[in-house]
Amino acid sequence: MSSRPGKTAPRLILDILTYDPRYEKRAGRNILTDPPSHYDPTKPADRAVPVKNCKHMFMTKHEQSILPKPGILPDQETLYKVSSFCQKCRYHLDLIVDFHDYGVRNAPCPNKDFPLHHFIYQEEDPNEQDVYLDHNIPKTFRFQCSAKQCPANLRISIRPPRLKEQYIRLMTDRTFLRRRLESAKRIDPDRTDHMMARPIDGLDFLSSYMKDSLNPQKGKTRIPLLNRKFLVTYGRDCDEMLTEFGFTREVENNGNGDEICWYIPRPPAESDPLAGDNLRVMVEDVIAELSVLISDRADSEKQGVRNTVILPQPSQAEIERALGCLDYNKRIMARAEAKRATEEEDHPYYAGLGALGDFSDELILFAYDRQVETDPRNAAYYFECLQDLAIGRKSPVLEEKVQILASQGQTNRKEVAKAYGYFGIDPLHSTHLTDEIIIGTFRARLQDISPTLEEETRNMLRIVGQARQSSAILQEASNAIETYAQALSWLDISANTPDEFVQTMFTVKTEENPASRDIAVKAVELIAQHRNSERLRSFLINGKMGPEMDIGEAYQILGIQDRVAAIDPTVLVTTLEVQKQIDSDNIPRLEQAYRLICKERFGDAEGGYGAAAPEEPIETHPLDTWPVGCQNIGNTCYLNSVLQFLFTIRPLREMVLNFDNYKQECTPEAIKDKIVGRRKPSIEVVKKAQEFVFELKKLFHMMIQAPSPSVRPEVKLAFLALVKDAQGDPPTKTSPSKGLGVICGMPVMGPMPNPSKADELESKLGDSSVIDGAAMTGLSAVNGSDTQITDGPGQDDSSDKKDNANPFKDNLYEEAIDLDAIDIVSEPTKPDPPSRPPPVPPRPKAALQDSVSTTVEYAARQQDAAEIMMNIFDLFGCAIKPMGTMEDGEQIDLIKELFYTNITYARTTNGTTTLKSDIQDHILTSPGDKDRHIYSALDDEFDIDDLDDPTTRDGAKSTKYEFIARLPPVLIINVRRAVYNAKEEKSFKNERHVALDDTLYLDRYLESTKSMTAAQLLETRKEQWEYKRQLRALQRRKAELEQTALEMSLSDVVECAADYITDLKTADEELLVDLDPLPIEPGLAEQMRIKAHNLRKDSSLLDEPIRQLEERIESHFDGLKDHPYRLHAIFIHRGTATGGHYWIYIHDFKENIWRKYNDERVTEVTDIKEIFTQEEKWPATSTGIVYVREEGKDALTEAVKRDPAKPPSGDVEMKDISDEFANAEVIDGVPA
Ligand SMILES: [Zn+2]
Ligand SMILES: [Zn+2]
């Protein structure tokens, strides 16, 4: 809702009478349109009217006006126009009041409820505003009466004088006149009676010409230049002015040669007040201005003047009548008071209320009510105005109102300022903040404070809510949930959140704060009621979700009466779409009903929907030149990004399309030695994986052949790709729902970047909560049912815990490795604590009977693009046959060839180095604590680490570093965005920018390169490590000097302490009673100040060395360019650690363009900055970065691969097309 003050008609008129566009900049505000600044009683008031402003005396121009008739009220046909000009400054004012009613506005003020109009300035369009900088250009301001039923629409136009200063000078300045006489003598030497024109003549003659032009008469239209009076009065240097005023100049042959002559203006014959600015209006304006100028000349000059002054009529009464305030209710004042009132400016509080000092008390109250209603955010200020005026006017009526308001909780600015301050909001900025922002701030504060402070915090919010008259804020402050929207908001969910997850969030919220249980129940009740969900009702009663929707309910929801009549699939789709429009809050439920009916009718949960997708892309490209988009089938934007990426990797795509050639034979004998991700997959796992690849093949075919700009991935594909336990193991024995996070075949998830392995630092700090890193290694993502027993939600994490504790995890190819030693190298292995703090976000701990399944569903929601991709790699591994095996039996295949990096760990103890190898499907980096380059992020991963080694007796240190033994053609670098803060027990998103180059040189991370031997490269790396070590030391030192727990630097802390000591001493001296003397050393405070100064200096002295080291580190490998990789794709996430949206940018090397794949829309990125720079607020951030080897990039990637089928003609059924893509084998529905 907009919050904007207005002003009553009398106040507006007062402002019109003093508004002067010439001095607007000096005034600092437009007194017509900008609300007056809030009066601060401790400071002198701003002048309401800047000193220089003209106090206009407007005179009516009748020809241009449509004046109100006394005693006749406006009706819905009425339009008034008061056209006038100021007798002093000659500015023109047009005031148009339009009462035309276009609807409910049919009761113009003044009336019983609205004794005056209350006008609110309407924002003009910004183009028009720009010209306001020039005061010579007419300005128009539009106002609307704030009374809901009043049609009054007001336009105020202010135009500068027609007669510019230079024109007046041309006519009246004697220097010009003298010069004109000289030139007249030269031009027309035959005449001897030339006399200098008088200053008044130019004005007078011009006025005559103009008047003649309004009433043209024969013989009075043409003026020869050589006309005696004309020549000396205007000569030849007034041509510009005359032309501007509509005179035309002709050269005519009079028989004796050419003669120059002028014709007076030829304005339209009839005067039309609404015609706008035409020549007639201009002529009339000039005549009006000339009359002022002529009357201003000295009386002695006026002799013989033709245009004696006619007295114009003042406009003020007309303006007041037009605005309905000619005779409003004024207060009775003593004569002295009244005199003062006319001489002095009103108190600024009157302006604040949009009122005048002479208003009756009733009108003051009216003005107050209008202001509060139209500008509730400043209600506290208006209350203060009223409070003060009540006292100043000694008015019992106003006093009473003030008391009533105070008893209703209305507060004044001081209290409100305190309340805003409580939330860290500057009251000055509060008007610009929306209620939502304030509520958000309140909620954030609520999380930080102890429960004992909650009531106080709510009270503060209540004051703010009162002050702003905001019901949303008051509602929030009262902590009550009354509406569906509030219930959703309280549970942090949206209207699209399925019932299952409502239950999850209920559990999460009540776990966080058991005291909130009642309110949580209320929230779920409201949602159950709004959605008419039996399942949620059952959950409230039994603590368990009821059965899914039954088919009868489904028909009812879609409004289908006849359950036996035949239904055309496309009709059903239309029904669904229509219902979605009508009931957009219940889309998940409508879709569920739709699927249920489809399943019953067609044995297929998708029905005709797949073919009838209604999406229209924004850009259109010829189908055969542009990649297809993937429609979002339920928060699957991140899956879509992964699928689009995989599609562009040519060898992978070819493999999928020719899957039969790669398919793993599926017999117990054939897979008995198969190891994928260090696990032996069961037959079921392999079959499921093959089903996935098969589904992917169908999708790829569609992506190539679809006769449309986008395709719809099937739910089954999403299910297989997203649900890790798709092998068939139910996640828990007690879980009543099937699979993970799947509702009626739709994967349920709110994508978010998943917090990955806890940082080393965090582990050192004793934070034992380790965040799910399973998928980060990829190798452990597929939990073969025969190798792992899943028995609870914590299981995944405990296996990760081990991985994390062991820096040599997943060591597949050991060289010279002593296994025992490795275990010892690892950090002290402690047994997993029996119960661990909750991972992120906090998981429910079995508060409800089926909270276990809730937990599992919740976990499924947490998968991000990186995890999905790793899951898919494992599915591939299981689905395809090996090309060979590694030493430990792990399968070698195309996926490993394409994407896996071989990393070697080198560990050095007492001068002996041992090497071990491992494969990784990606490299994981951190964004760091400031924006930085990808090299810097990678450098950190490849830095040398000290290892605490408890085995070496002499306490010798072990170190380890890594190098890349083999680079894959396609290198995936994931960015760890979600960080878990153990102290606050919540995760947040690190939004630091990771700067990317189009080309990334990986030389420095290798063992050796063409130009560097292993020894040389290691030596170079060691130098950089040493620089980095020095840099860290300096940064630590800087942090010691700068950082304290008090959010001020150490030097400031010392300084403050010194001040405190000084204060103590002073207080001590001032005390009259003897106390125990405080043991303060003399001069201590002084010494501390010196110390503070030195600390500050020490800190700033570190800046230069830090900068130099940073520079050196950055440029250390500059020359190494043997292994260039080109940027191919970037996965992008926008949102928070708990949700958001994914898309991907993919480079087309062939066309040399970037495209943005945002679900069904694939668009060209026209401004490359979108990809390489980051917005400041709510930035979209990279979560995954893909580089491909420069050499062979064209064979590795291909962004466009299209062969669209002909669009279906009208008589071909939609079904046929999907059949074509179904590729022989049709799998119905979704695995149960
Ligand atoms: Zn004026
Ligand atoms: Zn009105």
mmCIF file of N, CA and C in Angstrom, residues 29 357 431 513 680 696 785 794 1066:
data_model
loop_
_atom_site.group_PDB
_atom_site.id
_atom_site.type_symbol
_atom_site.label_atom_id
_atom_site.label_comp_id
_atom_site.label_asym_id
_atom_site.label_seq_id
_atom_site.Cartn_x
_atom_site.Cartn_y
_atom_site.Cartn_z
ATOM 1 N N ARG A 29 13.023 21.748 -2.093
ATOM 2 C CA ARG A 29 11.916 20.840 -2.373
ATOM 3 C C ARG A 29 10.892 21.599 -3.198
ATOM 4 N N GLY A 357 -3.523 27.503 9.628
ATOM 5 C CA GLY A 357 -3.719 27.974 10.990
ATOM 6 C C GLY A 357 -5.143 28.449 11.275
ATOM 7 N N THR A 431 10.167 5.434 6.578
ATOM 8 C CA THR A 431 9.114 5.642 5.584
ATOM 9 C C THR A 431 9.401 4.865 4.309
ATOM 10 N N ASN A 513 11.524 -24.994 18.779
ATOM 11 C CA ASN A 513 10.962 -24.292 19.910
ATOM 12 C C ASN A 513 9.708 -25.020 20.387
ATOM 13 N N LYS A 680 29.825 -53.165 -4.833
ATOM 14 C CA LYS A 680 29.350 -54.130 -5.817
ATOM 15 C C LYS A 680 27.852 -53.946 -5.974
ATOM 16 N N LEU A 696 16.835 -41.584 -19.971
ATOM 17 C CA LEU A 696 17.632 -40.449 -20.432
ATOM 18 C C LEU A 696 17.745 -40.482 -21.955
ATOM 19 N N SER A 785 22.620 -51.951 -2.051
ATOM 20 C CA SER A 785 21.825 -52.492 -0.955
ATOM 21 C C SER A 785 22.550 -53.664 -0.292
ATOM 22 N N GLY A 794 20.562 -41.029 10.415
ATOM 23 C CA GLY A 794 21.928 -40.605 10.702
ATOM 24 C C GLY A 794 22.959 -41.414 9.952
ATOM 25 N N THR A 1066 37.560 11.609 36.960
ATOM 26 C CA THR A 1066 36.787 12.840 37.103
ATOM 27 C C THR A 1066 35.683 12.644 38.126
#
